[in-house]
Tab-separated table of C-alpha atoms and ligand atoms in Angstrom:
chain	number	residue	atom	x	y	z
A	225	UNK	CA	5.021	24.724	-10.480
A	226	UNK	CA	4.844	20.834	-9.925
A	227	UNK	CA	1.975	18.784	-10.835
A	228	UNK	CA	2.079	15.443	-10.121
A	229	UNK	CA	-0.701	12.305	-10.586
A	230	UNK	CA	-1.718	8.734	-9.563
A	231	UNK	CA	-3.115	7.358	-12.751
A	232	UNK	CA	-4.719	3.731	-11.626
A	233	UNK	CA	-6.221	1.561	-13.740
A	234	UNK	CA	-9.290	0.322	-11.752
A	235	UNK	CA	-8.871	-3.043	-9.737
A	236	UNK	CA	-11.314	-3.157	-7.498
A	237	UNK	CA	-8.812	-2.149	-4.758
A	238	UNK	CA	-5.793	-0.208	-4.279
A	239	UNK	CA	-2.584	-2.379	-4.690
A	240	UNK	CA	0.609	-1.758	-2.457
A	241	UNK	CA	2.499	-1.078	-5.020
A	242	UNK	CA	0.157	1.535	-6.435
A	243	UNK	CA	0.088	3.512	-3.130
A	244	UNK	CA	3.838	3.464	-2.867
A	245	UNK	CA	3.885	5.457	-6.329
A	246	UNK	CA	0.898	7.375	-5.130
A	247	UNK	CA	2.873	8.301	-2.038
A	248	UNK	CA	6.015	9.469	-3.979
A	249	UNK	CA	3.878	11.543	-6.060
A	250	UNK	CA	1.977	12.996	-3.180
A	251	UNK	CA	5.106	13.912	-1.506
A	252	UNK	CA	6.581	15.459	-4.310
A	253	UNK	CA	3.836	17.798	-5.189
A	254	UNK	CA	3.320	18.738	-1.440
A	255	UNK	CA	6.705	19.453	-0.776
A	256	UNK	CA	6.597	21.730	-3.815
A	257	UNK	CA	3.159	23.315	-3.045
A	258	UNK	CA	2.077	21.790	-6.089
A	259	UNK	CA	-0.588	19.647	-7.073
A	260	UNK	CA	-1.609	16.037	-6.603
A	261	UNK	CA	-4.153	14.970	-8.953
A	262	UNK	CA	-6.059	11.332	-8.996
A	263	UNK	CA	-7.305	9.856	-12.610
A	264	UNK	CA	-8.971	6.963	-12.836
A	265	UNK	CA	-7.856	5.031	-16.528
A	266	UNK	CA	-10.838	3.173	-16.957
A	267	UNK	CA	-10.015	2.875	-20.366
A	268	UNK	CA	-12.859	0.440	-21.482
A	269	UNK	CA	-14.961	3.549	-22.085
A	270	UNK	CA	-18.220	1.563	-21.108
A	271	UNK	CA	-18.736	3.586	-17.768
A	272	UNK	CA	-17.159	5.541	-15.182
A	273	UNK	CA	-15.463	3.068	-12.919
A	274	UNK	CA	-16.509	5.152	-9.722
A	275	UNK	CA	-16.629	1.980	-7.595
A	276	UNK	CA	-12.747	1.865	-8.473
A	277	UNK	CA	-12.184	5.483	-7.566
A	278	UNK	CA	-14.225	4.941	-3.959
A	279	UNK	CA	-12.043	2.186	-3.006
A	280	UNK	CA	-8.882	4.015	-3.996
A	281	UNK	CA	-10.109	7.206	-2.114
A	282	UNK	CA	-11.186	5.025	0.953
A	283	UNK	CA	-7.548	3.536	1.104
A	284	UNK	CA	-6.218	7.171	0.792
A	285	UNK	CA	-8.372	8.613	3.344
A	286	UNK	CA	-7.186	5.625	5.763
A	287	UNK	CA	-3.477	6.705	5.373
A	288	UNK	CA	-4.122	10.287	5.112
A	289	UNK	CA	-3.513	11.275	1.371
A	290	UNK	CA	-5.530	13.473	-0.039
A	291	UNK	CA	-5.829	14.338	-3.900
A	292	UNK	CA	-6.225	17.633	-5.305
A	293	UNK	CA	-9.513	19.033	-7.515
A	294	UNK	CA	-11.808	16.669	-9.085
A	295	UNK	CA	-11.041	12.492	-9.820
A	296	UNK	CA	-10.737	12.515	-13.592
A	297	UNK	CA	-12.376	9.624	-15.196
A	298	UNK	CA	-10.919	8.644	-18.667
A	299	UNK	CA	-14.254	7.263	-19.788
A	300	UNK	CA	-15.543	10.974	-19.401
A	301	UNK	CA	-12.858	11.996	-21.562
A	302	UNK	CA	-13.989	10.351	-25.093
A	303	UNK	CA	-14.486	13.533	-26.934
A	304	UNK	CA	-11.274	15.429	-26.207
A	305	UNK	CA	-9.612	12.183	-27.134
A	306	UNK	CA	-11.326	12.170	-30.048
A	307	UNK	CA	-10.719	15.792	-30.913
A	308	UNK	CA	-6.828	15.369	-30.687
A	309	UNK	CA	-7.233	12.365	-32.905
A	310	UNK	CA	-8.832	14.718	-35.297
A	311	UNK	CA	-6.398	17.208	-35.103
A	312	UNK	CA	-3.550	14.363	-35.888
A	313	UNK	CA	-5.078	13.237	-38.635
A	314	UNK	CA	-5.876	16.613	-40.432
A	315	UNK	CA	-2.144	17.873	-39.957
A	316	UNK	CA	-0.877	14.573	-41.944
A	317	UNK	CA	0.599	13.424	-38.515
A	318	UNK	CA	-1.764	10.303	-38.294
A	319	UNK	CA	-3.534	8.216	-41.196
A	320	UNK	CA	-6.193	5.391	-41.263
A	321	UNK	CA	-5.085	2.053	-41.820
A	322	UNK	CA	-7.223	0.000	-43.621
A	323	UNK	CA	-5.086	-3.418	-43.046
A	324	UNK	CA	-7.599	-6.264	-42.250
A	325	UNK	CA	-6.907	-8.377	-39.024
A	326	UNK	CA	-6.224	-11.355	-41.375
A	327	UNK	CA	-3.083	-9.487	-43.182
A	328	UNK	CA	-1.722	-8.169	-40.026
A	329	UNK	CA	-1.573	-11.671	-38.681
A	330	UNK	CA	-0.162	-12.685	-42.019
A	331	UNK	CA	2.783	-9.958	-41.692
A	332	UNK	CA	3.630	-10.822	-38.298
A	333	UNK	CA	3.662	-14.549	-39.034
A	334	UNK	CA	6.240	-13.579	-41.905
A	335	UNK	CA	8.232	-11.267	-39.597
A	336	UNK	CA	8.501	-14.054	-36.780
A	337	UNK	CA	9.363	-16.694	-39.474
A	338	UNK	CA	12.333	-14.074	-40.436
A	339	UNK	CA	13.122	-13.939	-36.905
A	340	UNK	CA	12.245	-9.908	-37.061
A	341	UNK	CA	10.293	-8.293	-34.445
A	342	UNK	CA	6.596	-8.508	-35.535
A	343	UNK	CA	5.753	-4.734	-36.570
A	344	UNK	CA	3.382	-2.882	-38.471
A	345	UNK	CA	5.231	-2.249	-41.881
A	346	UNK	CA	3.878	1.472	-42.601
A	347	UNK	CA	1.994	0.401	-45.674
A	348	UNK	CA	-0.893	2.883	-45.167
A	349	UNK	CA	1.379	5.587	-43.974
A	350	UNK	CA	1.620	7.449	-47.495
A	351	UNK	CA	-1.452	5.573	-48.694
A	352	UNK	CA	-3.629	7.854	-50.964
A	353	UNK	CA	-5.835	5.268	-53.028
A	354	UNK	CA	-9.439	4.370	-52.628
A	355	UNK	CA	-10.131	2.830	-49.514
A	356	UNK	CA	-11.209	-0.875	-49.557
A	357	UNK	CA	-14.809	-1.424	-48.926
A	358	UNK	CA	-16.152	-2.991	-45.827
A	359	UNK	CA	-12.962	-2.146	-43.513
A	360	UNK	CA	-13.468	0.348	-40.703
A	361	UNK	CA	-9.820	1.629	-40.350
A	362	UNK	CA	-7.871	2.358	-37.195
A	363	UNK	CA	-5.780	5.264	-36.532
A	364	UNK	CA	-2.165	5.156	-36.494
A	365	UNK	CA	0.430	7.595	-35.699
A	366	UNK	CA	3.240	8.497	-37.673
A	367	UNK	CA	6.577	7.364	-35.547
A	368	UNK	CA	9.895	8.203	-36.353
A	369	UNK	CA	11.393	5.355	-38.731
A	370	UNK	CA	15.048	6.005	-37.700
A	371	UNK	CA	17.263	7.537	-34.770
A	372	UNK	CA	16.340	6.985	-31.094
A	373	UNK	CA	14.071	8.333	-28.726
A	374	UNK	CA	15.786	9.112	-25.210
A	375	UNK	CA	13.785	9.215	-22.158
A	376	UNK	CA	15.548	11.469	-19.677
A	377	UNK	CA	14.572	9.460	-16.714
A	378	UNK	CA	15.085	11.067	-13.181
A	379	UNK	CA	15.576	7.764	-11.519
A	380	UNK	CA	17.124	5.899	-14.591
A	381	UNK	CA	19.298	8.384	-16.097
A	382	UNK	CA	19.103	8.690	-19.865
A	383	UNK	CA	17.398	5.721	-21.490
A	384	UNK	CA	18.073	5.579	-25.261
A	385	UNK	CA	15.314	3.393	-27.049
A	386	UNK	CA	16.465	2.598	-30.792
A	387	UNK	CA	13.365	3.515	-32.637
A	388	UNK	CA	13.728	0.493	-35.040
A	389	UNK	CA	13.919	-1.932	-32.000
A	390	UNK	CA	10.561	-0.644	-30.309
A	391	UNK	CA	8.506	1.712	-32.342
A	392	UNK	CA	6.216	1.267	-35.055
A	393	UNK	CA	3.492	3.420	-36.427
A	394	UNK	CA	1.506	2.307	-33.350
A	395	UNK	CA	-2.552	2.254	-33.263
A	396	UNK	CA	-4.001	5.313	-31.371
A	397	UNK	CA	-7.711	4.698	-31.877
A	398	UNK	CA	-8.974	1.531	-32.881
A	399	UNK	CA	-11.845	0.854	-35.409
A	400	UNK	CA	-14.758	1.615	-33.352
A	401	UNK	CA	-13.162	5.065	-32.619
A	402	UNK	CA	-11.867	4.372	-28.919
A	403	UNK	CA	-8.402	5.457	-28.437
A	404	UNK	CA	-5.723	3.554	-26.889
A	405	UNK	CA	-3.676	3.783	-23.584
A	406	UNK	CA	-0.669	5.030	-24.635
A	407	UNK	CA	-2.462	8.127	-26.356
A	408	UNK	CA	-4.738	8.763	-23.897
A	409	UNK	CA	-2.120	8.851	-20.656
A	410	UNK	CA	-0.011	11.397	-23.167
A	411	UNK	CA	-2.888	13.603	-23.880
A	412	UNK	CA	-4.131	13.558	-20.101
A	413	UNK	CA	-0.700	14.462	-18.754
A	414	UNK	CA	-0.328	16.934	-21.133
A	415	UNK	CA	-3.948	18.488	-20.620
A	416	UNK	CA	-3.842	18.067	-16.901
A	417	UNK	CA	-0.373	20.033	-16.659
A	418	UNK	CA	1.438	17.283	-15.249
A	419	UNK	CA	4.956	17.904	-14.855
A	420	UNK	CA	6.412	15.085	-13.100
A	421	UNK	CA	5.200	11.636	-14.110
A	422	UNK	CA	6.239	9.015	-11.075
A	423	UNK	CA	5.264	5.623	-12.253
A	424	UNK	CA	6.392	1.935	-11.844
A	425	UNK	CA	9.349	1.188	-14.301
A	426	UNK	CA	6.925	-1.371	-15.656
A	427	UNK	CA	5.737	1.495	-17.633
A	428	UNK	CA	9.166	2.537	-19.189
A	429	UNK	CA	8.992	0.816	-22.299
A	430	UNK	CA	5.557	2.951	-22.938
A	431	UNK	CA	7.472	5.981	-22.528
A	432	UNK	CA	8.709	6.196	-25.644
A	433	UNK	CA	5.536	6.071	-27.430
A	434	UNK	CA	3.790	8.659	-24.899
A	435	UNK	CA	6.755	10.818	-26.171
A	436	UNK	CA	6.117	10.243	-29.939
A	437	UNK	CA	2.400	11.348	-28.876
A	438	UNK	CA	3.493	14.641	-27.077
A	439	UNK	CA	5.702	15.504	-29.811
A	440	UNK	CA	3.090	14.939	-32.396
A	441	UNK	CA	0.526	17.047	-30.375
A	442	UNK	CA	3.048	19.727	-29.787
A	443	UNK	CA	3.050	19.547	-25.941
A	444	UNK	CA	5.897	19.564	-23.677
A	445	UNK	CA	7.162	16.303	-22.302
A	446	UNK	CA	6.995	15.931	-18.792
A	447	UNK	CA	9.865	15.058	-16.177
A	448	UNK	CA	9.912	11.265	-15.601
A	449	UNK	CA	10.606	8.884	-12.388
A	450	UNK	CA	10.204	5.218	-13.343
A	451	UNK	CA	10.460	3.628	-10.032
A	452	UNK	CA	11.809	-0.203	-9.726
A	453	UNK	CA	9.202	-2.753	-8.870
A	454	UNK	CA	8.719	-4.282	-5.453
A	455	UNK	CA	10.168	-7.450	-5.710
A	456	UNK	CA	9.692	-10.862	-2.877
A	457	UNK	CA	12.847	-12.585	-1.525
A	458	UNK	CA	13.123	-14.727	-4.648
A	459	UNK	CA	13.561	-11.462	-6.581
A	460	UNK	CA	9.954	-11.909	-8.357
A	461	UNK	CA	7.257	-9.588	-8.438
A	462	UNK	CA	5.651	-9.110	-5.434
A	463	UNK	CA	2.505	-11.169	-5.868
A	464	UNK	CA	-0.189	-12.072	-3.232
A	465	UNK	CA	1.585	-15.444	-2.351
A	466	UNK	CA	4.359	-13.021	-0.651
A	467	UNK	CA	2.168	-10.722	1.396
A	468	UNK	CA	-1.221	-8.885	0.886
A	469	UNK	CA	-1.656	-6.433	-2.136
A	470	UNK	CA	-4.679	-4.704	-1.483
A	471	UNK	CA	-3.915	-1.696	0.934
A	472	UNK	CA	-7.051	-2.070	3.054
A	473	UNK	CA	-5.873	-5.641	4.135
A	474	UNK	CA	-3.171	-3.665	5.900
A	475	UNK	CA	-5.579	-2.042	7.920
A	476	UNK	CA	-7.633	-5.367	8.905
A	477	UNK	CA	-4.185	-7.026	9.730
A	478	UNK	CA	-3.748	-4.041	12.054
A	479	UNK	CA	-0.785	-1.542	10.796
A	480	UNK	CA	-1.265	1.808	11.655
A	481	UNK	CA	-1.056	4.310	8.241
A	482	UNK	CA	2.281	5.794	9.686
A	483	UNK	CA	3.641	2.800	9.807
A	484	UNK	CA	2.741	1.462	6.213
A	485	UNK	CA	3.299	4.807	4.771
A	486	UNK	CA	6.578	4.615	6.258
A	487	UNK	CA	7.330	1.234	5.209
A	488	UNK	CA	6.559	2.112	1.363
A	489	UNK	CA	8.387	5.007	1.239
A	490	UNK	CA	11.800	2.995	2.123
A	491	UNK	CA	11.049	0.565	-0.410
A	492	UNK	CA	12.902	2.267	-3.073
A	493	UNK	CA	14.204	5.560	-1.502
A	494	UNK	CA	16.617	6.039	1.420
A	495	UNK	CA	18.225	9.177	3.484
A	496	UNK	CA	21.243	7.512	4.649
A	497	UNK	CA	20.497	4.945	7.066
A	498	UNK	CA	17.320	6.555	8.612
A	499	UNK	CA	14.466	3.941	9.115
A	500	UNK	CA	12.131	6.034	10.519
A	501	UNK	CA	10.429	8.862	8.692
A	502	UNK	CA	7.316	10.983	10.024
A	503	UNK	CA	5.158	12.120	7.272
A	504	UNK	CA	6.656	15.808	8.124
A	505	UNK	CA	10.367	14.474	7.618
A	506	UNK	CA	9.032	12.337	4.242
A	507	UNK	CA	8.284	15.770	3.021
A	508	UNK	CA	11.161	17.237	4.337
A	509	UNK	CA	13.537	14.781	2.833
A	510	UNK	CA	12.041	13.300	-0.085
A	511	UNK	CA	13.422	14.264	-3.848
A	512	UNK	CA	12.656	11.814	-6.262
A	513	UNK	CA	15.945	11.709	-8.077
A	514	UNK	CA	16.945	9.764	-5.053
A	515	UNK	CA	15.167	6.845	-5.688
A	516	UNK	CA	17.233	3.651	-5.768
A	517	UNK	CA	17.699	2.589	-9.101
A	518	UNK	CA	17.351	-1.192	-8.494
A	519	UNK	CA	14.339	-3.257	-7.089
A	520	UNK	CA	13.403	-3.257	-3.385
A	521	UNK	CA	12.454	-5.982	-1.599
A	522	UNK	CA	9.301	-6.479	0.333
A	523	UNK	CA	10.072	-7.774	3.510
A	524	UNK	CA	7.085	-7.984	6.200
A	525	UNK	CA	9.772	-8.113	9.315
A	526	UNK	CA	10.442	-4.692	8.766
A	527	UNK	CA	6.971	-3.354	8.448
A	528	UNK	CA	6.351	-5.526	11.459
A	529	UNK	CA	9.373	-3.755	13.240
A	530	UNK	CA	8.247	-0.143	12.013
A	531	UNK	CA	4.516	-1.050	13.506
A	532	UNK	CA	5.891	-1.666	16.722
A	533	UNK	CA	7.508	1.517	16.853
A	534	UNK	CA	4.573	3.573	15.607
A	535	UNK	CA	2.267	1.506	18.240
A	536	UNK	CA	4.984	2.163	21.195
A	537	UNK	CA	4.958	5.685	20.472
A	538	UNK	CA	1.449	6.446	19.705
A	539	UNK	CA	-0.619	8.527	22.162
A	540	UNK	CA	-3.271	6.212	24.155
A	541	UNK	CA	-5.878	8.632	22.465
A	542	UNK	CA	-4.712	7.591	19.286
A	543	UNK	CA	-4.376	3.732	20.136
A	544	UNK	CA	-7.807	3.969	21.218
A	545	UNK	CA	-9.067	5.599	18.178
A	546	UNK	CA	-7.281	2.741	16.166
A	547	UNK	CA	-8.310	-0.252	18.180
A	548	UNK	CA	-12.083	0.714	17.790
A	549	UNK	CA	-11.718	-0.796	14.129
A	550	UNK	CA	-10.648	-4.112	15.815
A	551	UNK	CA	-13.377	-4.384	17.940
A	552	UNK	CA	-11.964	-2.675	21.030
A	553	UNK	CA	-13.837	-0.046	22.624
A	554	UNK	CA	-11.782	1.763	25.529
A	555	UNK	CA	-13.089	5.302	25.308
A	556	UNK	CA	-14.741	5.295	28.987
A	557	UNK	CA	-12.558	2.324	30.622
A	558	UNK	CA	-11.280	3.846	33.826
A	559	UNK	CA	-8.184	1.899	33.560
A	560	UNK	CA	-7.225	2.749	29.883
A	561	UNK	CA	-3.875	4.179	30.468
A	562	UNK	CA	-2.767	1.435	32.362
A	563	UNK	CA	-4.049	-1.405	29.664
A	564	UNK	CA	-2.698	0.136	27.046
A	565	UNK	CA	0.535	0.691	28.828
A	566	UNK	CA	0.555	-3.059	29.193
A	567	UNK	CA	-0.002	-3.844	25.596
A	568	UNK	CA	1.548	-1.653	23.818
A	569	UNK	CA	5.134	-2.815	23.846
A	570	UNK	CA	3.985	-6.399	23.534
A	571	UNK	CA	2.018	-5.913	20.176
A	572	UNK	CA	3.252	-5.871	16.575
A	573	UNK	CA	-0.219	-5.006	15.300
A	574	UNK	CA	-3.384	-3.319	16.322
A	575	UNK	CA	-5.006	-7.190	15.733
A	576	UNK	CA	-2.493	-8.458	18.474
A	577	UNK	CA	-3.061	-5.528	20.647
A	578	UNK	CA	-7.066	-6.237	20.434
A	579	UNK	CA	-6.737	-9.922	20.975
A	580	UNK	CA	-4.151	-9.280	24.211
A	581	UNK	CA	-6.588	-6.633	25.499
A	582	UNK	CA	-9.597	-9.089	24.994
A	583	UNK	CA	-7.439	-12.086	26.934
A	584	UNK	CA	-7.175	-9.466	29.647
A	585	UNK	CA	-10.913	-8.102	29.759
A	586	UNK	CA	-12.568	-11.576	29.432
A	587	UNK	CA	-11.960	-14.156	31.433
A	588	UNK	CA	-10.391	-17.300	30.214
A	589	UNK	CA	-13.305	-19.762	28.744
A	590	UNK	CA	-11.334	-23.058	29.936
A	591	UNK	CA	-7.729	-24.131	31.137
A	592	UNK	CA	-5.972	-26.096	28.844
A	593	UNK	CA	-4.486	-29.440	30.095
A	594	UNK	CA	-1.088	-28.646	29.158
A	595	UNK	CA	-0.948	-25.554	30.484
A	596	UNK	CA	-1.937	-26.205	33.830
A	597	UNK	CA	0.490	-29.295	34.351
A	598	UNK	CA	3.445	-27.101	33.622
A	599	UNK	CA	1.988	-23.786	35.767
A	600	UNK	CA	-0.517	-25.247	38.340
A	601	UNK	CA	1.374	-27.724	40.936
A	602	UNK	CA	0.238	-29.070	44.287
A	603	UNK	CA	0.919	-26.170	46.451
A	604	UNK	CA	-0.321	-23.690	43.758
A	605	UNK	CA	-3.636	-24.271	45.453
A	606	UNK	CA	-2.867	-23.071	48.941
A	607	UNK	CA	-0.602	-20.255	47.474
A	608	UNK	CA	-3.765	-19.093	45.923
A	609	UNK	CA	-5.741	-18.974	48.521
A	610	UNK	CA	-3.320	-17.360	50.702
A	611	UNK	CA	-3.445	-14.658	47.664
A	612	UNK	CA	-7.087	-14.247	47.906
A	613	UNK	CA	-7.138	-13.676	51.405
A	614	UNK	CA	-4.817	-10.775	51.554
A	615	UNK	CA	-6.161	-9.395	48.654
A	616	UNK	CA	-9.467	-9.398	50.506
A	617	UNK	CA	-8.130	-7.552	53.353
A	618	UNK	CA	-5.879	-5.237	51.701
A	619	UNK	CA	-7.055	-1.552	51.200
A	620	UNK	CA	-6.956	0.646	48.377
A	621	UNK	CA	-5.762	-1.387	45.774
A	622	UNK	CA	-5.790	0.910	42.450
A	623	UNK	CA	-2.188	0.486	40.909
A	624	UNK	CA	-0.429	-2.008	39.441
A	625	UNK	CA	2.289	-1.409	42.222
A	626	UNK	CA	-0.576	-1.682	45.105
A	627	UNK	CA	-0.922	-5.557	43.718
A	628	UNK	CA	2.459	-5.975	43.787
A	629	UNK	CA	3.193	-5.134	47.585
A	630	UNK	CA	0.028	-7.921	48.209
A	631	UNK	CA	2.065	-10.452	46.181
A	632	UNK	CA	5.649	-9.574	47.601
A	633	UNK	CA	3.682	-9.548	51.145
A	634	UNK	CA	2.564	-13.404	50.554
A	635	UNK	CA	5.562	-14.410	49.050
A	636	UNK	CA	7.681	-13.240	52.027
A	637	UNK	CA	5.044	-14.459	54.662
A	638	UNK	CA	5.265	-18.304	52.693
A	639	UNK	CA	9.026	-17.909	52.328
A	640	UNK	CA	8.265	-19.039	48.738
A	641	UNK	CA	9.731	-17.426	45.192
A	642	UNK	CA	7.725	-15.267	42.677
A	643	UNK	CA	7.532	-17.990	40.028
A	644	UNK	CA	5.275	-20.112	42.627
A	645	UNK	CA	2.510	-17.625	43.013
A	646	UNK	CA	3.237	-15.821	39.278
A	647	UNK	CA	2.472	-19.328	37.128
A	648	UNK	CA	-0.654	-20.375	38.837
A	649	UNK	CA	-1.724	-16.676	39.377
A	650	UNK	CA	-1.229	-16.082	35.475
A	651	UNK	CA	-3.257	-19.295	34.340
A	652	UNK	CA	-6.142	-17.913	36.751
A	653	UNK	CA	-6.259	-14.392	35.144
A	654	UNK	CA	-5.361	-15.079	31.539
A	655	UNK	CA	-5.581	-18.809	31.005
A	656	UNK	CA	-1.911	-19.006	29.764
A	657	UNK	CA	1.497	-18.565	30.855
A	658	UNK	CA	2.441	-15.944	29.118
A	659	UNK	CA	1.563	-12.401	28.600
A	660	UNK	CA	1.433	-8.778	29.850
A	661	UNK	CA	2.806	-8.134	34.037
A	662	UNK	CA	0.337	-9.724	36.060
A	663	UNK	CA	0.370	-6.304	38.764
A	664	UNK	CA	-1.508	-4.530	35.425
A	665	UNK	CA	-3.384	-6.971	34.672
A	666	UNK	CA	-5.162	-6.998	38.211
A	667	UNK	CA	-5.522	-3.314	38.264
A	668	UNK	CA	-6.865	-3.029	35.262
A	669	UNK	CA	-9.765	-5.877	36.168
A	670	UNK	CA	-9.910	-4.766	39.987
A	671	UNK	CA	-9.967	-6.574	43.095
A	672	UNK	CA	-13.502	-8.164	42.580
A	673	UNK	CA	-12.693	-10.174	39.036
A	674	UNK	CA	-9.411	-10.865	40.114
A	675	UNK	CA	-10.736	-12.871	43.224
A	676	UNK	CA	-13.420	-14.352	40.940
A	677	UNK	CA	-10.626	-15.881	38.319
A	678	UNK	CA	-8.782	-17.473	41.127
A	679	UNK	CA	-12.228	-19.061	42.566
A	680	UNK	CA	-12.827	-20.249	39.181
A	681	UNK	CA	-9.154	-22.022	38.539
A	682	UNK	CA	-9.307	-23.411	42.115
A	683	UNK	CA	-12.555	-25.089	41.817
A	684	UNK	CA	-11.535	-26.306	38.347
B	273	LIG	N1	-2.977	2.741	-15.329
B	273	LIG	C1	-1.439	2.576	-15.296
B	273	LIG	C2	-1.222	1.383	-14.313
B	273	LIG	O1	-2.388	1.390	-13.252
B	273	LIG	C3	-0.326	3.544	-14.660
B	273	LIG	C4	-0.098	4.633	-15.722
B	273	LIG	C5	1.011	5.438	-15.159
B	273	LIG	O2	1.061	6.055	-14.495
B	273	LIG	O3	1.296	6.112	-16.827
B	273	LIG	O4	-0.555	0.551	-14.034
């Protein structure tokens, strides 16, 4: 049985890097018919951070990830942690330390001056005397003092940490009794039966501490997969300046959830040179031991490329559904199919698509001088009038090809090139010189609206 988890610290939104580790954890659990848990690491213990959980669940819902069971809040598990702290105290595996803050600061200062790593010196480890008055002790765990701890990491291989360089008897409970981060993570992962911890490699240095906790409590150590960070083009950790970090911003920008997931799975994992992965393929092919060892680079062009791919290949029903979020309601539009086919090749995002659609459905509000200068010539008026006349007398105008025939006949009759009619007509219909095919635009808005827009331009 594989049990994975996503364990975000509440920040109010789901971070794009978080979604990537969540996705990998999700895939690995689902692929193995296992369980994927969601745990909110709200370790300030003052209240359940439900708002944070809601933001994550909302983002999960948008991309289609589902966690199993109830959401666990660390803030609700204080008694459990206290129980295990007491157990360690009773077994002599942890102890009370009465060192004051001033003493600790002084020790650090001395160590720094000697060019040593600042660390606790273990002075209360075997203390049997009378506790100093007026000091609420912290609880420290007995860490090994010599040797090494090896993290058997599924991505990085065996990572050996020299105990002397990274460990001391670290605090597992503060003087107010609240447990510390590395302690609760280890306790939770163990009690929740997590078998495979997939998380960012910014946590790798925490892992030896967590292993100390597992071992002290007699829990089995899970498998670890530390996923390299997502970097920007300068090789630095992704920040807001490089691109949106809030997952829901990608919805607003008009990315399809499957494109975003595809983008994220490829950030740090690959399968040959395959770029397009449906959820079914991810589930079939993903294995955390194939996660890349080096950092991956966030590349928005790649995301745009994937998004165009998904938009182009999406059913129109699905497109309609996604476009509603961008303010476009097409459910009952009788030319829906022509409309979507006309725009879906031309947009990188749903937001762009929504804009293209409104440019078709809403008449141009004004005509720019520069555009007119470029595309509306002396002869344009006569050409457009001829075209209007031809349109008015044509019968059965429905499909783009019907409109195309009328254009052809006018062009032939006047002995002019297509450009001569195309440019002014485009300005009349869309107010600009580029955009979707004119035949389609006319078929979508219909004959009357086409005539009206031509008239507006002529009398402008
Ligand atoms: N709460 C940690 C974070 O948001 C993750 C801890 C973990 O995955 O072990 O970075």
